[in-house]
Amino acid sequence: MDKAERARKLEWKGDFHVKRKILILTLFCIMIYLVFRAQSYAGMVWEIEPNDSTASAQELLTGLMGQYLYGDINVEGDHDWYRIGNVSEQSLVFAYMNKFREPIQPNIRVHVKTTMVVEWGYHVVAGQVISEPGDLYFELADMGDNGITRNSYYFSQVVVDGGDNNPEIEANDDITHATPVSAGVMTGTCLGNDIDIFAFQGQKWADILVITDNDPDRDGKCFQSRVTLLDASGSELAIHDNGGYLQQYNWTATFGYIYLEAGTYYVKITRGQYSEDDDYRFAVTVGGAAVAKKRVKKFNAAPITLLLN
């Protein structure tokens, strides 16, 4: 082997080692980015099959104040089960199942031990009171007879201690006087043209979800909440209302995906024209983790969710 060829081989080996180090450094940087991004979705988990019965129900991790889950209905008739252990009596359950793509018709059942406390009907559970302690199960299904073998969904659930609630602080009718979200559930009363605004901190990359319970006293008379998400300047980001179906829908949910910058955001609640009552309650999660300052140490999850549309 002459000197020129040997030099070329040494040069190639040197280039190879340099390129390998660059590749390793690049992969390391990507990994760090993904870790930090994953931290933004603090409560995000994925479905683990099989989970088609109470016996195989997927455990939702303890210590998280709410979880944001991605799953699939794999075959027609498939039911996905999720479990939260040792939920206390008088806890409040909020849940939202959103279709990731057409034509799924998402529905939620809720069970405590072997007792069903929420029957099929809707993709939202708002402020369901748990009357006895025990293991809590969510049963998710696609109620549409569409012949599709796989439908994807997002599922958010939060469980709140019944005593973990704070009222609005009047007057909170503009962003400069907004009531801080300081508990698992925030409560309010909205009369006439009243405006109620609540402030919370959003983090970068995180989604936001809110569900309001429009009949907290369960007297059959509902407040028609109009829920708006505002940015730090007070500009509208998302809005949703329940369309006036007061007896059927005792909730308002706004769902979607907005990749926010870190900073202050606001929930604005006003009264719809079909309101039959004045009271409501709600909670907020960011990226699946609760915004509320007060934590429920004995719970696997937390308050309601309001996601953007």
mmCIF file of N, CA and C in Angstrom, residues 124-235:
data_model
loop_
_atom_site.group_PDB
_atom_site.id
_atom_site.type_symbol
_atom_site.label_atom_id
_atom_site.label_comp_id
_atom_site.label_asym_id
_atom_site.label_seq_id
_atom_site.Cartn_x
_atom_site.Cartn_y
_atom_site.Cartn_z
ATOM 1 N N VAL A 124 -69.254 13.214 27.264
ATOM 2 C CA VAL A 124 -68.819 14.102 28.338
ATOM 3 C C VAL A 124 -69.437 13.649 29.653
ATOM 4 N N VAL A 125 -68.646 13.690 30.720
ATOM 5 C CA VAL A 125 -69.141 13.503 32.084
ATOM 6 C C VAL A 125 -68.761 14.765 32.844
ATOM 7 N N ALA A 126 -69.748 15.437 33.451
ATOM 8 C CA ALA A 126 -69.488 16.718 34.101
ATOM 9 C C ALA A 126 -69.981 16.703 35.539
ATOM 10 N N GLY A 127 -69.063 16.669 36.480
ATOM 11 C CA GLY A 127 -69.420 16.808 37.883
ATOM 12 C C GLY A 127 -70.188 15.643 38.465
ATOM 13 N N GLN A 128 -69.970 14.429 37.947
ATOM 14 C CA GLN A 128 -70.649 13.258 38.510
ATOM 15 C C GLN A 128 -70.142 13.005 39.932
ATOM 16 N N VAL A 129 -71.064 12.957 40.886
ATOM 17 C CA VAL A 129 -70.704 12.742 42.283
ATOM 18 C C VAL A 129 -70.582 11.245 42.555
ATOM 19 N N ILE A 130 -69.486 10.847 43.190
ATOM 20 C CA ILE A 130 -69.277 9.458 43.573
ATOM 21 C C ILE A 130 -69.829 9.256 44.980
ATOM 22 N N SER A 131 -70.840 8.420 45.104
ATOM 23 C CA SER A 131 -71.565 8.279 46.373
ATOM 24 C C SER A 131 -70.966 7.244 47.309
ATOM 25 N N GLU A 132 -70.004 6.460 46.826
ATOM 26 C CA GLU A 132 -69.352 5.479 47.689
ATOM 27 C C GLU A 132 -67.889 5.354 47.287
ATOM 28 N N PRO A 133 -66.999 5.080 48.227
ATOM 29 C CA PRO A 133 -65.589 4.951 47.890
ATOM 30 C C PRO A 133 -65.319 3.645 47.160
ATOM 31 N N GLY A 134 -64.240 3.613 46.393
ATOM 32 C CA GLY A 134 -63.877 2.383 45.696
ATOM 33 C C GLY A 134 -63.152 2.662 44.405
ATOM 34 N N ASP A 135 -62.876 1.599 43.661
ATOM 35 C CA ASP A 135 -62.199 1.726 42.371
ATOM 36 C C ASP A 135 -63.153 2.301 41.328
ATOM 37 N N LEU A 136 -62.659 3.257 40.569
ATOM 38 C CA LEU A 136 -63.445 3.925 39.539
ATOM 39 C C LEU A 136 -63.012 3.407 38.176
ATOM 40 N N TYR A 137 -63.990 3.088 37.321
ATOM 41 C CA TYR A 137 -63.696 2.582 35.976
ATOM 42 C C TYR A 137 -64.362 3.466 34.929
ATOM 43 N N PHE A 138 -63.617 3.758 33.861
ATOM 44 C CA PHE A 138 -64.174 4.390 32.672
ATOM 45 C C PHE A 138 -64.242 3.331 31.572
ATOM 46 N N GLU A 139 -65.406 3.197 30.962
ATOM 47 C CA GLU A 139 -65.607 2.285 29.841
ATOM 48 C C GLU A 139 -65.890 3.118 28.600
ATOM 49 N N LEU A 140 -65.027 3.017 27.593
ATOM 50 C CA LEU A 140 -65.146 3.834 26.391
ATOM 51 C C LEU A 140 -65.507 2.970 25.202
ATOM 52 N N ALA A 141 -66.366 3.498 24.341
ATOM 53 C CA ALA A 141 -66.782 2.728 23.167
ATOM 54 C C ALA A 141 -67.181 3.670 22.043
ATOM 55 N N ASP A 142 -67.228 3.111 20.837
ATOM 56 C CA ASP A 142 -67.751 3.804 19.664
ATOM 57 C C ASP A 142 -69.162 3.293 19.445
ATOM 58 N N MET A 143 -70.141 4.171 19.623
ATOM 59 C CA MET A 143 -71.540 3.751 19.509
ATOM 60 C C MET A 143 -72.070 3.808 18.086
ATOM 61 N N GLY A 144 -71.219 4.187 17.147
ATOM 62 C CA GLY A 144 -71.640 4.247 15.755
ATOM 63 C C GLY A 144 -71.456 2.909 15.059
ATOM 64 N N ASP A 145 -72.437 2.494 14.281
ATOM 65 C CA ASP A 145 -72.331 1.255 13.499
ATOM 66 C C ASP A 145 -71.772 1.628 12.129
ATOM 67 N N ASN A 146 -70.457 1.845 12.088
ATOM 68 C CA ASN A 146 -69.868 2.400 10.869
ATOM 69 C C ASN A 146 -68.981 1.418 10.110
ATOM 70 N N GLY A 147 -68.775 0.214 10.686
ATOM 71 C CA GLY A 147 -67.983 -0.790 9.988
ATOM 72 C C GLY A 147 -66.497 -0.508 9.930
ATOM 73 N N ILE A 148 -66.057 0.554 10.606
ATOM 74 C CA ILE A 148 -64.641 0.885 10.619
ATOM 75 C C ILE A 148 -63.931 0.009 11.648
ATOM 76 N N THR A 149 -62.809 -0.528 11.282
ATOM 77 C CA THR A 149 -62.111 -1.459 12.175
ATOM 78 C C THR A 149 -61.184 -0.748 13.154
ATOM 79 N N ARG A 150 -60.881 0.514 12.916
ATOM 80 C CA ARG A 150 -60.033 1.234 13.859
ATOM 81 C C ARG A 150 -60.413 2.697 13.882
ATOM 82 N N ASN A 151 -60.750 3.191 15.086
ATOM 83 C CA ASN A 151 -61.059 4.596 15.284
ATOM 84 C C ASN A 151 -60.238 5.106 16.459
ATOM 85 N N SER A 152 -59.566 6.210 16.268
ATOM 86 C CA SER A 152 -58.721 6.768 17.318
ATOM 87 C C SER A 152 -59.466 7.855 18.085
ATOM 88 N N TYR A 153 -59.088 8.013 19.355
ATOM 89 C CA TYR A 153 -59.742 9.005 20.203
ATOM 90 C C TYR A 153 -58.735 9.584 21.194
ATOM 91 N N TYR A 154 -59.102 10.771 21.698
ATOM 92 C CA TYR A 154 -58.421 11.353 22.845
ATOM 93 C C TYR A 154 -59.381 11.303 24.024
ATOM 94 N N PHE A 155 -58.855 11.037 25.200
ATOM 95 C CA PHE A 155 -59.686 10.927 26.396
ATOM 96 C C PHE A 155 -59.025 11.688 27.539
ATOM 97 N N SER A 156 -59.768 12.612 28.115
ATOM 98 C CA SER A 156 -59.283 13.341 29.283
ATOM 99 C C SER A 156 -60.210 13.053 30.450
ATOM 100 N N GLN A 157 -59.617 12.819 31.608
ATOM 101 C CA GLN A 157 -60.421 12.579 32.802
ATOM 102 C C GLN A 157 -59.764 13.256 33.993
ATOM 103 N N VAL A 158 -60.603 13.724 34.896
ATOM 104 C CA VAL A 158 -60.101 14.335 36.120
ATOM 105 C C VAL A 158 -61.065 14.001 37.251
ATOM 106 N N VAL A 159 -60.508 13.713 38.412
ATOM 107 C CA VAL A 159 -61.297 13.406 39.592
ATOM 108 C C VAL A 159 -60.894 14.395 40.676
ATOM 109 N N VAL A 160 -61.873 15.049 41.279
ATOM 110 C CA VAL A 160 -61.599 16.122 42.219
ATOM 111 C C VAL A 160 -62.232 15.812 43.566
ATOM 112 N N ASP A 161 -61.519 16.081 44.627
ATOM 113 C CA ASP A 161 -62.085 16.003 45.962
ATOM 114 C C ASP A 161 -63.290 16.936 46.034
ATOM 115 N N GLY A 162 -64.404 16.439 46.557
ATOM 116 C CA GLY A 162 -65.621 17.250 46.620
ATOM 117 C C GLY A 162 -65.459 18.546 47.379
ATOM 118 N N GLY A 163 -64.483 18.590 48.308
ATOM 119 C CA GLY A 163 -64.260 19.814 49.076
ATOM 120 C C GLY A 163 -63.225 20.735 48.472
ATOM 121 N N ASP A 164 -62.635 20.332 47.361
ATOM 122 C CA ASP A 164 -61.580 21.129 46.726
ATOM 123 C C ASP A 164 -62.201 22.102 45.743
ATOM 124 N N ASN A 165 -62.842 23.149 46.256
ATOM 125 C CA ASN A 165 -63.477 24.135 45.385
ATOM 126 C C ASN A 165 -63.367 25.523 45.997
ATOM 127 N N ASN A 166 -63.279 26.515 45.145
ATOM 128 C CA ASN A 166 -63.243 27.920 45.552
ATOM 129 C C ASN A 166 -64.214 28.715 44.701
ATOM 130 N N PRO A 167 -64.854 29.735 45.279
ATOM 131 C CA PRO A 167 -65.805 30.546 44.517
ATOM 132 C C PRO A 167 -65.107 31.663 43.746
ATOM 133 N N GLU A 168 -65.812 32.206 42.776
ATOM 134 C CA GLU A 168 -65.326 33.395 42.093
ATOM 135 C C GLU A 168 -65.248 34.554 43.084
ATOM 136 N N ILE A 169 -64.425 35.537 42.758
ATOM 137 C CA ILE A 169 -64.304 36.741 43.577
ATOM 138 C C ILE A 169 -64.819 37.906 42.751
ATOM 139 N N GLU A 170 -65.968 38.424 43.134
ATOM 140 C CA GLU A 170 -66.541 39.564 42.415
ATOM 141 C C GLU A 170 -65.791 40.839 42.801
ATOM 142 N N ALA A 171 -65.730 41.825 41.931
ATOM 143 C CA ALA A 171 -66.175 41.780 40.535
ATOM 144 C C ALA A 171 -65.019 41.296 39.667
ATOM 145 N N ASN A 172 -65.309 40.265 38.876
ATOM 146 C CA ASN A 172 -64.285 39.665 38.015
ATOM 147 C C ASN A 172 -64.752 39.696 36.569
ATOM 148 N N ASP A 173 -65.167 40.894 36.154
ATOM 149 C CA ASP A 173 -65.760 41.028 34.819
ATOM 150 C C ASP A 173 -64.790 41.521 33.764
ATOM 151 N N ASP A 174 -63.499 41.623 34.092
ATOM 152 C CA ASP A 174 -62.493 41.929 33.084
ATOM 153 C C ASP A 174 -61.188 41.247 33.502
ATOM 154 N N ILE A 175 -60.207 41.225 32.590
ATOM 155 C CA ILE A 175 -59.007 40.436 32.860
ATOM 156 C C ILE A 175 -58.153 41.042 33.970
ATOM 157 N N THR A 176 -58.289 42.340 34.215
ATOM 158 C CA THR A 176 -57.500 42.953 35.290
ATOM 159 C C THR A 176 -58.020 42.564 36.670
ATOM 160 N N HIS A 177 -59.264 42.103 36.760
ATOM 161 C CA HIS A 177 -59.853 41.685 38.038
ATOM 162 C C HIS A 177 -60.215 40.204 38.028
ATOM 163 N N ALA A 178 -59.572 39.429 37.174
ATOM 164 C CA ALA A 178 -59.904 38.008 37.035
ATOM 165 C C ALA A 178 -59.629 37.246 38.334
ATOM 166 N N THR A 179 -60.504 36.296 38.631
ATOM 167 C CA THR A 179 -60.325 35.422 39.785
ATOM 168 C C THR A 179 -59.304 34.343 39.445
ATOM 169 N N PRO A 180 -58.248 34.161 40.254
ATOM 170 C CA PRO A 180 -57.279 33.093 39.964
ATOM 171 C C PRO A 180 -57.917 31.713 40.106
ATOM 172 N N VAL A 181 -57.556 30.787 39.220
ATOM 173 C CA VAL A 181 -57.971 29.387 39.370
ATOM 174 C C VAL A 181 -57.108 28.808 40.483
ATOM 175 N N SER A 182 -57.706 28.612 41.665
ATOM 176 C CA SER A 182 -56.944 28.285 42.865
ATOM 177 C C SER A 182 -57.398 26.990 43.525
ATOM 178 N N ALA A 183 -58.271 26.226 42.868
ATOM 179 C CA ALA A 183 -58.756 24.968 43.430
ATOM 180 C C ALA A 183 -59.089 24.015 42.296
ATOM 181 N N GLY A 184 -59.346 22.760 42.643
ATOM 182 C CA GLY A 184 -59.692 21.766 41.637
ATOM 183 C C GLY A 184 -60.938 22.137 40.870
ATOM 184 N N VAL A 185 -61.914 22.701 41.573
ATOM 185 C CA VAL A 185 -63.149 23.159 40.941
ATOM 186 C C VAL A 185 -63.382 24.607 41.338
ATOM 187 N N MET A 186 -63.688 25.431 40.360
ATOM 188 C CA MET A 186 -64.067 26.819 40.612
ATOM 189 C C MET A 186 -65.571 26.953 40.406
ATOM 190 N N THR A 187 -66.223 27.699 41.274
ATOM 191 C CA THR A 187 -67.672 27.866 41.203
ATOM 192 C C THR A 187 -68.008 29.326 40.945
ATOM 193 N N GLY A 188 -69.200 29.551 40.382
ATOM 194 C CA GLY A 188 -69.618 30.918 40.125
ATOM 195 C C GLY A 188 -71.114 31.025 39.942
ATOM 196 N N THR A 189 -71.579 32.259 39.977
ATOM 197 C CA THR A 189 -72.981 32.592 39.718
ATOM 198 C C THR A 189 -73.005 33.715 38.700
ATOM 199 N N CYS A 190 -73.808 33.548 37.680
ATOM 200 C CA CYS A 190 -73.823 34.508 36.576
ATOM 201 C C CYS A 190 -75.265 34.953 36.323
ATOM 202 N N LEU A 191 -75.586 36.179 36.693
ATOM 203 C CA LEU A 191 -76.929 36.742 36.547
ATOM 204 C C LEU A 191 -76.946 37.764 35.418
ATOM 205 N N GLY A 192 -78.020 37.742 34.644
ATOM 206 C CA GLY A 192 -78.210 38.757 33.618
ATOM 207 C C GLY A 192 -77.033 38.870 32.674
ATOM 208 N N ASN A 193 -76.474 40.098 32.577
ATOM 209 C CA ASN A 193 -75.351 40.368 31.675
ATOM 210 C C ASN A 193 -73.996 40.259 32.377
ATOM 211 N N ASP A 194 -73.965 39.582 33.506
ATOM 212 C CA ASP A 194 -72.724 39.420 34.257
ATOM 213 C C ASP A 194 -71.673 38.703 33.408
ATOM 214 N N ILE A 195 -70.419 39.053 33.631
ATOM 215 C CA ILE A 195 -69.278 38.391 32.990
ATOM 216 C C ILE A 195 -68.355 37.892 34.097
ATOM 217 N N ASP A 196 -67.996 36.623 34.047
ATOM 218 C CA ASP A 196 -67.075 36.044 35.025
ATOM 219 C C ASP A 196 -65.790 35.638 34.310
ATOM 220 N N ILE A 197 -64.656 36.112 34.793
ATOM 221 C CA ILE A 197 -63.367 35.802 34.173
ATOM 222 C C ILE A 197 -62.423 35.223 35.220
ATOM 223 N N PHE A 198 -61.744 34.137 34.840
ATOM 224 C CA PHE A 198 -60.816 33.433 35.716
ATOM 225 C C PHE A 198 -59.456 33.347 35.023
ATOM 226 N N ALA A 199 -58.380 33.492 35.798
ATOM 227 C CA ALA A 199 -57.024 33.498 35.246
ATOM 228 C C ALA A 199 -56.272 32.229 35.631
ATOM 229 N N PHE A 200 -55.444 31.736 34.702
ATOM 230 C CA PHE A 200 -54.581 30.593 34.985
ATOM 231 C C PHE A 200 -53.327 30.704 34.135
ATOM 232 N N GLN A 201 -52.315 29.920 34.491
ATOM 233 C CA GLN A 201 -51.046 29.946 33.764
ATOM 234 C C GLN A 201 -50.982 28.793 32.759
ATOM 235 N N GLY A 202 -50.688 29.117 31.501
ATOM 236 C CA GLY A 202 -50.484 28.110 30.472
ATOM 237 C C GLY A 202 -48.999 27.906 30.236
ATOM 238 N N GLN A 203 -48.631 26.740 29.730
ATOM 239 C CA GLN A 203 -47.239 26.466 29.434
ATOM 240 C C GLN A 203 -47.071 26.180 27.943
ATOM 241 N N LYS A 204 -45.872 26.379 27.468
ATOM 242 C CA LYS A 204 -45.605 26.218 26.042
ATOM 243 C C LYS A 204 -45.856 24.780 25.603
ATOM 244 N N TRP A 205 -46.408 24.635 24.406
ATOM 245 C CA TRP A 205 -46.707 23.368 23.751
ATOM 246 C C TRP A 205 -47.961 22.679 24.303
ATOM 247 N N ALA A 206 -48.483 23.138 25.409
ATOM 248 C CA ALA A 206 -49.554 22.392 26.072
ATOM 249 C C ALA A 206 -50.931 22.716 25.507
ATOM 250 N N ASP A 207 -51.802 21.716 25.483
ATOM 251 C CA ASP A 207 -53.202 21.898 25.124
ATOM 252 C C ASP A 207 -53.993 22.282 26.371
ATOM 253 N N ILE A 208 -55.146 22.893 26.160
ATOM 254 C CA ILE A 208 -56.003 23.306 27.274
ATOM 255 C C ILE A 208 -57.381 22.684 27.089
ATOM 256 N N LEU A 209 -57.950 22.202 28.173
ATOM 257 C CA LEU A 209 -59.288 21.623 28.137
ATOM 258 C C LEU A 209 -60.106 22.123 29.318
ATOM 259 N N VAL A 210 -61.389 22.461 29.086
ATOM 260 C CA VAL A 210 -62.292 22.885 30.159
ATOM 261 C C VAL A 210 -63.652 22.236 29.969
ATOM 262 N N ILE A 211 -64.241 21.761 31.067
ATOM 263 C CA ILE A 211 -65.621 21.288 31.062
ATOM 264 C C ILE A 211 -66.355 22.005 32.191
ATOM 265 N N THR A 212 -67.509 22.547 31.907
ATOM 266 C CA THR A 212 -68.323 23.154 32.957
ATOM 267 C C THR A 212 -69.503 22.248 33.297
ATOM 268 N N ASP A 213 -69.819 22.216 34.568
ATOM 269 C CA ASP A 213 -71.014 21.533 35.062
ATOM 270 C C ASP A 213 -72.069 22.616 35.244
ATOM 271 N N ASN A 214 -73.093 22.595 34.400
ATOM 272 C CA ASN A 214 -74.097 23.651 34.383
ATOM 273 C C ASN A 214 -75.287 23.396 35.305
ATOM 274 N N ASP A 215 -75.267 22.288 36.020
ATOM 275 C CA ASP A 215 -76.339 21.987 36.968
ATOM 276 C C ASP A 215 -75.733 21.399 38.246
ATOM 277 N N PRO A 216 -74.902 22.172 38.961
ATOM 278 C CA PRO A 216 -74.182 21.621 40.110
ATOM 279 C C PRO A 216 -75.074 21.167 41.255
ATOM 280 N N ASP A 217 -76.274 21.768 41.397
ATOM 281 C CA ASP A 217 -77.169 21.347 42.475
ATOM 282 C C ASP A 217 -78.121 20.227 42.056
ATOM 283 N N ARG A 218 -78.035 19.803 40.796
ATOM 284 C CA ARG A 218 -78.805 18.680 40.263
ATOM 285 C C ARG A 218 -80.313 18.832 40.518
ATOM 286 N N ASP A 219 -80.810 20.054 40.244
ATOM 287 C CA ASP A 219 -82.253 20.275 40.372
ATOM 288 C C ASP A 219 -82.960 20.204 39.031
ATOM 289 N N GLY A 220 -82.218 19.862 37.965
ATOM 290 C CA GLY A 220 -82.804 19.744 36.636
ATOM 291 C C GLY A 220 -82.912 21.065 35.898
ATOM 292 N N LYS A 221 -82.540 22.159 36.554
ATOM 293 C CA LYS A 221 -82.554 23.466 35.908
ATOM 294 C C LYS A 221 -81.108 23.862 35.631
ATOM 295 N N CYS A 222 -80.811 24.135 34.372
ATOM 296 C CA CYS A 222 -79.416 24.327 33.966
ATOM 297 C C CYS A 222 -79.099 25.772 33.615
ATOM 298 N N PHE A 223 -77.901 26.137 33.941
ATOM 299 C CA PHE A 223 -77.306 27.372 33.471
ATOM 300 C C PHE A 223 -76.720 27.107 32.094
ATOM 301 N N GLN A 224 -76.984 27.965 31.138
ATOM 302 C CA GLN A 224 -76.384 27.783 29.813
ATOM 303 C C GLN A 224 -75.092 28.589 29.755
ATOM 304 N N SER A 225 -73.993 27.896 29.954
ATOM 305 C CA SER A 225 -72.710 28.595 29.993
ATOM 306 C C SER A 225 -72.152 28.788 28.589
ATOM 307 N N ARG A 226 -71.667 29.985 28.368
ATOM 308 C CA ARG A 226 -70.907 30.283 27.157
ATOM 309 C C ARG A 226 -69.460 30.483 27.599
ATOM 310 N N VAL A 227 -68.608 29.566 27.186
ATOM 311 C CA VAL A 227 -67.227 29.526 27.664
ATOM 312 C C VAL A 227 -66.286 30.012 26.561
ATOM 313 N N THR A 228 -65.460 30.973 26.904
ATOM 314 C CA THR A 228 -64.499 31.533 25.951
ATOM 315 C C THR A 228 -63.107 31.488 26.562
ATOM 316 N N LEU A 229 -62.126 31.103 25.761
ATOM 317 C CA LEU A 229 -60.732 31.154 26.197
ATOM 318 C C LEU A 229 -60.099 32.415 25.635
ATOM 319 N N LEU A 230 -59.421 33.171 26.508
ATOM 320 C CA LEU A 230 -58.778 34.418 26.111
ATOM 321 C C LEU A 230 -57.270 34.318 26.323
ATOM 322 N N ASP A 231 -56.524 35.031 25.478
ATOM 323 C CA ASP A 231 -55.079 35.085 25.691
ATOM 324 C C ASP A 231 -54.733 36.214 26.651
ATOM 325 N N ALA A 232 -53.449 36.463 26.827
ATOM 326 C CA ALA A 232 -53.007 37.432 27.826
ATOM 327 C C ALA A 232 -53.501 38.850 27.542
ATOM 328 N N SER A 233 -53.771 39.150 26.287
ATOM 329 C CA SER A 233 -54.257 40.486 25.924
ATOM 330 C C SER A 233 -55.769 40.602 26.002
ATOM 331 N N GLY A 234 -56.456 39.466 26.238
ATOM 332 C CA GLY A 234 -57.909 39.460 26.266
ATOM 333 C C GLY A 234 -58.534 39.092 24.937
ATOM 334 N N SER A 235 -57.717 38.749 23.944
ATOM 335 C CA SER A 235 -58.249 38.358 22.636
ATOM 336 C C SER A 235 -58.804 36.941 22.686
#
